Structure formats: structure tokens, C-alpha cells
Amino acid sequence: MKRLLVLICAAAVLGLTAAPVFSGGSPESETYTIEVTGSTSVAPLMEQFADAYRDVRPEVTINISGTGSGDGITGANTGVAELGMSSRNLRSAEIGFGLDVLTVAVDAIAVVVHPDNPVSDLTVEQVRGIYTGEITSWAELGGDDSQISVVSREPGSGTRGAFEGAVGFVDELLAGAIEFDGTGGVRAAVAGNSQAIGYISLGSMNPEVKAVSVNGVEAKAERVVDGSYAVARPFLILYREAQIDPETKTFLDWMVSAEGQAIVSQNYVPVQ
Amino acid sequence: MRNRHRRIQIDSAVRIIFQAVSYLSVIALIAMLGFVFYQGIRPFTAPTADQIQIVPEHIPQLTVNGRMYENRRSFIDIPMDAEGITIEFEHQGEHLVVNAGIDPSGDTWEEIITFPPELHQYITSPEAYMYTIILPSAVAGLEQRIHIQIPEPRQQVSAFLLGSEWRPVYRKLYGILPMIAATLLTTAGAVLLGVPLALLSSVLIAEFLGRRSASLVRSAVDLLAGIPSVVYGFFGLMMLVPLIQRIFGSSSGSSLLAAVAVLSVMILPTVISITVTSLKAVPAAYREASLALGATPLQTAWRVVFPAARSGITASVILGTARAVGETMAVMLVAGNSPQFPSSLTDSVRTMTATIALEMGYSSGRHNELLFSIGIILFVIIIALNAIIMKLKTNMQEVS
């Protein structure tokens, strides 16, 4: 009985250690997995890329984990992931990491309210006033006489950094603003509260929330291209040129090719 | 004889495997604590760097303090005790020299580096401890920039524990007092609301219900313990938060009150199951004696059984408290996560655990390390609660 137990243990240990060796040396054509980590805003676009790239090079698998821009930059810096995603420009302290940067798309940040909210246009100053706590009631903006519930992203979020930069207040968010992690959280909070205002990536818009125009300009990809919509930011891919696999390099080139940019233009602004 | 020898060999081999496996939890604990403490203590012991760091952008060739760098894309270190910084480079065909003085004894970070007045119009400070010199360019996006990062000094423990501003990204203010207050308030609220409920139902289950209905209620309570916390949070977000908004007419229902309500339900199973067990452990002779003296069943339960099970009940309350302190997901979904001191029950709050979960993926450098420091504070609270339980256990053993 005991011998059986030992045999089973030994077999299990052998199996565990040997399994990766066997799968790694499988005789099929060369497969390659690209690890991509970072911004939750870039992740939906990266998933579209990965879907389309499966037809281009079926032997390449792209593993995407949406954890946050900070993670993407750190991951690319430390080599945990081959490619990092960021939805904001690098901060000064991060420029010194010496990472290579590829801009794959430009995204507008839509200011969103509940669909029942009569307010449909705000100026940048008004948005800033709302987020710094100077404007507290929808009545001041031509809406119902109700208090504004301000919804923001968490500190360090790429979307938050880009939004605060574009609107012009940095680290001055009013105390009492609700903070959610992830685009989905903000969207759900605004969709469920008629007094709420939030901001999300334009590519993540859905009919549950209503985008308001900023300075009279609608939040649309075309308006970003002609430069009239102010609240926009780049989607960046970070990597180290010297350390990436040729297969990954091919993927990078493909993302900015006509084929890749066609996918971008479905929901975002292409870079060329 | 040979057979016996082999059996002994196999026995000892199996024993080694068993030992290794059973010590795994201890190894995991030590590894985890070591990591958290290593990361979390660092901000309090040393500055973020020993040097001033400079990195150029769109400047192919520059000379810093006499050394030339070409296509430099990583940090150039300048020791804090250097007399100054001299940066020379070409700007639009002109040879530019930037001279800055270093005063490492400056009280605030703005006093450490002094720039000549003619340069002031080009200098911006995108965030605390950071200067960016931006020189205009004919092509937008290709401006020459020089980023100068000053190391953050040792984090003061008092500023960390007692600071009321959490602005970690740009202003680099790391005060967690609002988070400590939020954790204490949500926990206290959950205990105040949940424990009386739990104790009443425990007495009901242990003393008054028949065997079948008692086991029915108990299994319902056990099932409550098995619900993942994210489901509690989701339920709270979808049902409780809108309800609170409607009742109180506040701008948002994500609030201290919602967190307290969700937490108080979440601690019920912990408190109930341990309390029932300790009530059941009270010897039947106590009840019989009390009833024989003419006390009613309610008097017996309240005055005799309950006090006799006191230490077990206290332990259950403390375990419930620990559960409430450590709960992350459910609270994060309903509390609104605003790092402020709440002035009313309908204000949004951010607990310590929620801060770690929210910001871990987005933080870097000192901000990231300080999230581990918050972990240490949480760990200290949990250790303190566990120590109380240990004390109670020894007391209980002495009594019996």
C-alpha cells in the first residue's frame, strides 16, 4: 500500500517536472506566445488585434492581461512582459527607463452622464469645476436641481492621468468623488445613477451612458483627428527593441500597418 | 529481513515528503511576511535614490558636468554632494549651457536645486520632486526636454500615519489617516450592527429551536459563509446603493452606510457558528440547575448559558472583527473609495484594503512600496486581534 503511495507521489513529481519539457519540444511548427500586460483601456483594442492576428499568423498566441498602465510600464521595464500597454504618456520618471515606445492609436476620453440627464454640452472649464468641486449642482449647468455625483478613476490610472491633464487639474480631485478601478466600474456607476458624471475611453462607450460634447464638440473619432475634441490621449506599446523576439517585432509592425490600423479605426483614431 | 529494511526506507522517505508538505504553510507565511515587510519598510529607511537623476528627450548629444552622453535614454546620475549641474547641448543650432546649483540641505524639494532666473520661463514642474525644462521646437512633439528628478527623502512615519491627504501621483502626499479611519468606522459599524443580530440568532439556534429547524437555520448560515465576497459586493452595488441614494436623497449611494450594511451581513456566519458551538459546549447541568431553581428558559439562556460561554463568544466577535477589517472586494464595490474623512453616513469612504487593491496595478516607485506599508498596518491590526484570542484561549483553559 505504502509502496503504491510512493509510486504515485514519484509519478506525480516526475509528471509535473517533465510536462513543460515535453510540451516545449513539441514537433509542430514553431509556436510563440507574446505576453502583453498593462492598461485596462488599451486591453479591448489589443484583444481585437489578437483576434485578427490569429488569421495572419496562427502559430502566434497573444496573452493579454489588463491590470493597469503602471503595471504595463513596470512590466516592460523589468521584462516580466514582452510588451507593455499604457493609455497615457510616460511620466518624467518613467522616461529614464529607456523603453521604446510605439503609438498604436489615439483615443478620446468621453465625458459621460446618465442617458436621462438633460445636460448634453459642457465646457472644459465646467468639467474642471465639477471635478474640483466648484460646481456641485446640475442646476448650475442647465440640468435638474440635483447634486452632482462625481465619478473618477483611481490614482495612477492612465485614463485619469490623461483626463486630468487634458482638463487641466492635477491631483485636485474633490474629496468625496467616487473612485472606481477600471473603465467598466465607472460606466456601471454612471449608468446606475441619474446624477452621476464620469469619464471613459471612447472605445468603451455603450448606450447605457450618454457622452456629452465638450466645448460644443461631440466626442467622436473624427473630431479628434481634426484636433477639435480636446480630451484625447495616445495608446502606447512599450518594449525593449534589443530584447524582443523577431516574432514580436513582426506583430508590432503589423499593428501600425494598414491592416492593423483598419482595426483601430473601428473604435479609435488611427495614428497614420 | 530485507523486506523489512526496505519498508523502513520507504517509511522515512514518505515522512520526509509529509514534513516538507506540512511545513509549506509556514514557508509561505514567512515568504509573504518577508516580502511585505521588505517592501513596506523601505520608504521609511531610505530616500528613493541617493542621486539626482537627469534624462534628456530629443537631445542627441549632451554634456553633463563635463561628461558627454550620446543618444542617452536612461538616467544620468548626479551625486547629491556635487557642486552643481552643468548641462551643455545644441538647441536649434545654438550652444546652450544650463547651470543649476544643488543645495542638499534644502528643507523642501523646491529648495534643493536653484536655476538661474533667465531659465525660469522654460522650467515646469509636472509633479512634485520633478523639473522638466522644455525648449521650444519648430515641430510640435519634438520639443527638447530635460527631466530632472530629485530623490524623495525618507518618508516620515508620522506623516504617513497621521497625514490626511492621499495624493500619491503628482503631489506625492501619502497620508493614510482617512483610510485608517474608514477601516475603523466600517468595522465598528459592522460589529455594532452585525454582532447583536448574530448573538440573538445563535441563542435561538442553540437554545430554543428544535433539532431539525436548528440544523436548517445553521446550514443556511453556513451557506452564507460560502458566498464569495464579490457577490456580496455586487448585490450591494446593484440593490443597496440605489436604495440608499433614494432614501437619503444623496448624490450617490456608494457610502459608509452601504459598506457597513454589507459587512455586517458578511460577519454573521463567522460570529454565529462559533457562538453556537460555544453555547452548545456549556454543560447541560448548568441549564438543569437553573431550570430546577425556577428560572424560565429565557432567563436560563440569558443569565446562565450566555455568561458561561463568554470567552467563546468574545472570540467569535473578534474573529468577526478580523473578517471585517480584511474584507476588500465587497467594500470596494459599495463604499465609493474616496479617501476622505466622512462627515455623515452617506459619505463615500476608502478602506485600507480597498486602497491596496485599487492602486496596486497603477502604482510605481514609492507609491507602490507604501501600499505594502499599508499592508503592514493591516497585519499589525490582525495580529493584535489574534493576540486577544490567544489570551482568551489560555484564560478559558485556566477556568475549566
Coordinates of N, CA and C in Angstrom, one line a residue, chain B residues 66-201:
Chain B
G66 N 30.7 67.9 -17.6 CA 32.0 67.5 -18.2 C 32.0 66.2 -18.9
R67 N 30.9 65.3 -18.7 CA 30.9 64.0 -19.4 C 29.9 64.1 -20.5
M68 N 30.3 63.5 -21.6 CA 29.4 63.6 -22.8 C 28.6 62.3 -22.9
Y69 N 27.3 62.5 -23.3 CA 26.4 61.3 -23.5 C 25.8 61.4 -24.9
E70 N 25.8 60.3 -25.6 CA 25.2 60.3 -26.9 C 23.9 59.4 -26.9
N71 N 22.8 60.0 -27.4 CA 21.6 59.2 -27.5 C 21.2 58.6 -26.2
R72 N 21.4 59.3 -25.1 CA 21.2 58.8 -23.8 C 19.7 58.7 -23.6
R73 N 19.2 57.5 -23.1 CA 17.8 57.3 -22.9 C 17.5 56.9 -21.5
S74 N 18.5 56.6 -20.7 CA 18.3 56.3 -19.3 C 18.9 57.3 -18.4
F75 N 18.7 57.2 -17.1 CA 19.0 58.2 -16.2 C 20.5 58.5 -16.1
I76 N 20.9 59.8 -16.0 CA 22.3 60.1 -15.7 C 22.3 60.5 -14.3
D77 N 23.1 59.9 -13.5 CA 23.1 60.2 -12.0 C 24.1 61.3 -11.7
I78 N 23.6 62.2 -10.8 CA 24.4 63.3 -10.3 C 24.4 63.1 -8.8
P79 N 25.6 62.9 -8.2 CA 25.6 62.8 -6.7 C 25.0 64.0 -6.0
M80 N 24.4 63.8 -4.9 CA 23.8 65.0 -4.1 C 24.9 66.0 -3.7
D81 N 26.1 65.5 -3.5 CA 27.1 66.4 -3.0 C 27.9 67.1 -4.1
A82 N 27.4 66.9 -5.3 CA 28.1 67.6 -6.4 C 27.9 69.1 -6.2
E83 N 28.8 69.9 -6.7 CA 28.7 71.4 -6.5 C 27.5 72.0 -7.3
G84 N 27.2 71.4 -8.4 CA 26.1 71.9 -9.2 C 25.9 71.0 -10.4
I85 N 25.0 71.4 -11.3 CA 24.7 70.7 -12.5 C 25.0 71.6 -13.7
T86 N 25.9 71.2 -14.6 CA 26.1 72.0 -15.8 C 25.7 71.1 -17.0
I87 N 24.7 71.5 -17.7 CA 24.3 70.7 -18.9 C 24.6 71.5 -20.1
E88 N 25.3 70.9 -21.1 CA 25.5 71.6 -22.4 C 25.0 70.8 -23.5
F89 N 24.3 71.5 -24.4 CA 23.8 70.8 -25.6 C 23.5 71.8 -26.7
E90 N 23.2 71.3 -27.9 CA 22.8 72.1 -29.0 C 21.3 72.3 -29.1
H91 N 20.9 73.5 -29.2 CA 19.4 73.8 -29.4 C 19.3 74.7 -30.6
Q92 N 18.6 74.2 -31.6 CA 18.4 75.0 -32.8 C 19.7 75.7 -33.3
G93 N 20.8 74.9 -33.4 CA 22.0 75.4 -33.9 C 22.8 76.3 -32.9
E94 N 22.2 76.4 -31.7 CA 22.9 77.3 -30.7 C 23.5 76.4 -29.6
H95 N 24.6 76.8 -29.1 CA 25.2 76.0 -28.0 C 24.6 76.6 -26.7
L96 N 23.8 75.7 -25.9 CA 23.2 76.2 -24.7 C 23.9 75.6 -23.5
V97 N 24.0 76.4 -22.4 CA 24.6 75.9 -21.2 C 23.6 76.2 -20.1
V98 N 23.2 75.1 -19.4 CA 22.3 75.3 -18.3 C 23.1 75.0 -17.0
N99 N 23.1 76.0 -16.1 CA 23.8 75.9 -14.9 C 22.8 75.9 -13.7
A100 N 22.9 74.9 -12.9 CA 22.0 74.9 -11.7 C 22.8 74.6 -10.5
G101 N 22.4 75.1 -9.4 CA 23.1 74.9 -8.1 C 22.4 73.8 -7.3
I102 N 23.1 73.0 -6.5 CA 22.5 72.0 -5.7 C 22.7 72.4 -4.2
D103 N 21.7 72.3 -3.4 CA 21.8 72.5 -2.0 C 21.1 71.4 -1.3
P104 N 21.8 70.3 -1.0 CA 21.2 69.1 -0.5 C 20.5 69.3 0.9
S105 N 20.8 70.4 1.6 CA 20.2 70.6 2.9 C 18.9 71.3 2.8
G106 N 18.4 71.6 1.6 CA 17.1 72.3 1.5 C 16.0 71.6 2.2
D107 N 15.1 72.4 2.8 CA 14.0 71.8 3.6 C 13.0 71.2 2.8
T108 N 12.6 71.9 1.7 CA 11.6 71.3 0.8 C 12.3 71.0 -0.5
W109 N 11.6 70.2 -1.4 CA 12.3 69.8 -2.6 C 12.6 70.9 -3.5
E110 N 11.7 72.0 -3.4 CA 11.9 73.1 -4.3 C 13.2 73.9 -4.0
E111 N 13.7 73.7 -2.8 CA 14.9 74.4 -2.4 C 16.2 73.7 -2.7
I112 N 16.1 72.5 -3.2 CA 17.3 71.7 -3.4 C 18.1 72.1 -4.7
I113 N 17.3 72.4 -5.7 CA 18.0 72.9 -7.0 C 17.6 74.3 -7.2
T114 N 18.6 75.1 -7.5 CA 18.3 76.5 -7.9 C 18.7 76.8 -9.3
F115 N 17.8 77.3 -10.1 CA 18.0 77.6 -11.5 C 18.3 79.1 -11.7
P116 N 19.1 79.5 -12.7 CA 19.3 80.9 -13.0 C 17.9 81.5 -13.5
P117 N 17.7 82.8 -13.1 CA 16.4 83.4 -13.4 C 16.1 83.4 -14.9
E118 N 17.1 83.5 -15.8 CA 16.7 83.5 -17.2 C 16.1 82.2 -17.8
L119 N 16.2 81.2 -16.9 CA 15.8 79.9 -17.4 C 14.3 79.6 -16.9
H120 N 13.8 80.4 -16.0 CA 12.6 80.1 -15.3 C 11.4 79.9 -16.2
Q121 N 11.4 80.7 -17.4 CA 10.2 80.6 -18.3 C 10.2 79.2 -18.9
Y122 N 11.3 78.5 -18.9 CA 11.3 77.1 -19.6 C 11.0 76.0 -18.6
I123 N 11.1 76.3 -17.4 CA 11.0 75.2 -16.4 C 9.6 75.0 -15.9
T124 N 9.2 73.7 -16.0 CA 7.9 73.4 -15.4 C 8.1 72.3 -14.4
S125 N 7.1 72.1 -13.6 CA 7.2 71.0 -12.6 C 6.0 70.1 -12.7
P126 N 6.1 69.1 -13.6 CA 4.9 68.3 -13.8 C 4.4 67.6 -12.6
E127 N 5.2 67.3 -11.7 CA 4.8 66.7 -10.4 C 5.9 67.0 -9.4
A128 N 5.6 66.7 -8.1 CA 6.5 67.0 -7.0 C 7.8 66.3 -7.2
Y129 N 8.9 66.8 -6.8 CA 10.2 66.2 -6.9 C 10.7 66.1 -8.4
M130 N 10.1 66.9 -9.3 CA 10.4 66.7 -10.7 C 10.4 68.0 -11.4
Y131 N 11.5 68.3 -12.1 CA 11.5 69.5 -13.0 C 11.6 69.0 -14.4
T132 N 10.9 69.7 -15.4 CA 11.1 69.5 -16.8 C 11.5 70.8 -17.4
I133 N 12.6 70.8 -18.1 CA 13.0 72.0 -18.9 C 12.5 71.7 -20.3
I134 N 11.6 72.6 -20.8 CA 11.1 72.4 -22.1 C 11.6 73.5 -23.0
L135 N 12.3 73.1 -24.1 CA 12.8 74.1 -25.0 C 12.0 74.0 -26.3
P136 N 11.5 75.2 -26.8 CA 10.6 75.2 -27.9 C 11.2 74.5 -29.2
S137 N 10.3 74.1 -30.1 CA 10.8 73.4 -31.3 C 9.8 73.9 -32.4
A138 N 10.3 73.9 -33.6 CA 9.5 74.2 -34.8 C 8.4 73.2 -35.0
V139 N 8.8 71.9 -34.7 CA 7.8 70.8 -34.9 C 7.2 70.4 -33.6
A140 N 5.9 70.5 -33.5 CA 5.2 70.1 -32.2 C 5.5 68.6 -31.9
G141 N 5.8 68.3 -30.7 CA 6.0 67.0 -30.3 C 7.5 66.6 -30.2
L142 N 8.3 67.5 -30.8 CA 9.8 67.2 -30.9 C 10.5 68.2 -30.0
E143 N 9.8 68.8 -29.0 CA 10.5 69.8 -28.2 C 11.6 69.0 -27.4
Q144 N 12.7 69.8 -27.3 CA 13.8 69.2 -26.5 C 13.4 69.3 -25.0
R145 N 13.6 68.2 -24.3 CA 13.2 68.3 -22.9 C 14.3 67.7 -22.0
I146 N 14.5 68.2 -20.8 CA 15.4 67.6 -19.9 C 14.6 67.4 -18.6
H147 N 14.5 66.2 -18.2 CA 13.8 65.9 -16.9 C 14.8 65.7 -15.8
I148 N 14.5 66.4 -14.7 CA 15.4 66.3 -13.6 C 14.6 65.8 -12.4
Q149 N 15.0 64.7 -11.9 CA 14.3 64.1 -10.8 C 15.1 64.2 -9.5
I150 N 14.5 64.8 -8.5 CA 15.1 64.9 -7.2 C 14.6 63.7 -6.3
P151 N 15.5 63.0 -5.6 CA 15.1 61.9 -4.8 C 14.1 62.3 -3.7
E152 N 13.1 61.5 -3.4 CA 12.2 61.8 -2.3 C 12.9 61.4 -1.0
P153 N 12.9 62.2 0.0 CA 13.6 61.9 1.3 C 12.9 60.7 2.0
R154 N 13.5 60.3 3.1 CA 12.8 59.3 3.9 C 11.4 59.7 4.2
Q155 N 10.5 58.8 4.1 CA 9.1 59.1 4.5 C 9.0 59.1 6.0
Q156 N 8.4 60.2 6.5 CA 8.2 60.3 8.0 C 7.0 59.4 8.4
V157 N 7.2 58.6 9.4 CA 6.2 57.7 9.9 C 5.0 58.5 10.3
S158 N 5.2 59.6 11.0 CA 4.0 60.4 11.4 C 3.3 61.0 10.3
A159 N 4.0 61.4 9.2 CA 3.3 62.0 8.1 C 2.5 60.9 7.4
F160 N 3.0 59.7 7.4 CA 2.2 58.6 6.8 C 1.0 58.2 7.6
L161 N 1.2 58.0 8.9 CA 0.0 57.5 9.7 C -1.0 58.6 10.0
L162 N -0.5 59.9 10.1 CA -1.4 60.9 10.6 C -1.7 62.0 9.5
G163 N -1.1 61.8 8.3 CA -1.4 62.7 7.2 C -2.8 62.5 6.7
S164 N -3.5 63.6 6.4 CA -4.9 63.4 5.9 C -5.1 63.6 4.4
E165 N -4.0 63.7 3.7 CA -4.1 63.9 2.2 C -3.4 62.7 1.6
W166 N -4.2 62.0 0.7 CA -3.6 60.9 -0.1 C -3.7 61.4 -1.5
R167 N -2.5 62.0 -2.0 CA -2.4 62.4 -3.4 C -1.1 61.8 -3.9
P168 N -1.1 60.5 -4.2 CA 0.1 59.8 -4.4 C 0.8 60.1 -5.7
V169 N 0.1 60.5 -6.7 CA 0.7 60.5 -8.0 C 1.5 61.8 -8.3
Y170 N 0.9 62.9 -8.2 CA 1.5 64.2 -8.6 C 2.1 64.9 -7.4
R171 N 1.3 65.1 -6.4 CA 1.8 65.9 -5.3 C 2.6 65.0 -4.3
K172 N 2.5 63.7 -4.4 CA 3.3 62.8 -3.6 C 3.1 63.0 -2.1
L173 N 1.8 63.1 -1.8 CA 1.4 63.2 -0.4 C 0.8 61.9 0.0
Y174 N 1.4 61.3 1.0 CA 1.0 59.9 1.4 C 0.5 59.9 2.8
G175 N -0.7 60.4 3.1 CA -1.3 60.3 4.4 C -2.4 59.3 4.4
I176 N -2.3 58.3 5.3 CA -3.4 57.3 5.3 C -4.4 57.4 6.4
L177 N -4.4 58.5 7.2 CA -5.3 58.6 8.3 C -6.8 58.4 7.8
P178 N -7.2 59.0 6.7 CA -8.6 58.8 6.2 C -8.9 57.3 6.0
M179 N -7.9 56.6 5.5 CA -8.1 55.2 5.3 C -8.2 54.4 6.6
I180 N -7.3 54.8 7.5 CA -7.4 54.1 8.8 C -8.8 54.4 9.5
A181 N -9.2 55.6 9.4 CA -10.5 56.0 10.0 C -11.6 55.2 9.3
A182 N -11.5 55.1 8.0 CA -12.6 54.4 7.2 C -12.6 52.9 7.6
T183 N -11.4 52.3 7.8 CA -11.4 50.9 8.2 C -12.0 50.7 9.6
L184 N -11.6 51.6 10.5 CA -12.1 51.5 11.8 C -13.6 51.7 11.9
L185 N -14.1 52.7 11.1 CA -15.5 53.1 11.1 C -16.4 51.9 10.5
T186 N -15.9 51.4 9.3 CA -16.7 50.4 8.7 C -16.7 49.1 9.6
T187 N -15.6 48.8 10.2 CA -15.5 47.6 11.1 C -16.4 47.8 12.3
A188 N -16.2 49.0 13.0 CA -17.0 49.3 14.2 C -18.5 49.2 13.8
G189 N -18.9 49.8 12.7 CA -20.3 49.8 12.3 C -20.8 48.4 12.1
A190 N -20.0 47.6 11.4 CA -20.4 46.2 11.1 C -20.5 45.4 12.4
V191 N -19.6 45.6 13.3 CA -19.7 44.9 14.6 C -20.9 45.3 15.4
L192 N -21.2 46.6 15.4 CA -22.3 47.1 16.2 C -23.6 46.6 15.6
L193 N -23.7 46.6 14.3 CA -24.9 46.2 13.7 C -25.0 44.6 13.6
G194 N -23.9 44.0 13.3 CA -24.0 42.5 13.0 C -23.9 41.7 14.2
V195 N -23.1 42.1 15.2 CA -22.9 41.2 16.4 C -24.2 41.0 17.2
P196 N -25.0 42.0 17.5 CA -26.3 41.7 18.3 C -27.2 40.8 17.5
L197 N -27.3 41.0 16.2 CA -28.1 40.1 15.3 C -27.6 38.7 15.4
A198 N -26.3 38.5 15.3 CA -25.6 37.2 15.3 C -25.8 36.5 16.7
L199 N -25.7 37.3 17.8 CA -25.8 36.7 19.1 C -27.2 36.2 19.3
L200 N -28.2 37.0 18.9 CA -29.6 36.7 19.1 C -29.9 35.4 18.3
S201 N -29.4 35.3 17.1 CA -29.8 34.1 16.3 C -29.0 32.9 16.9

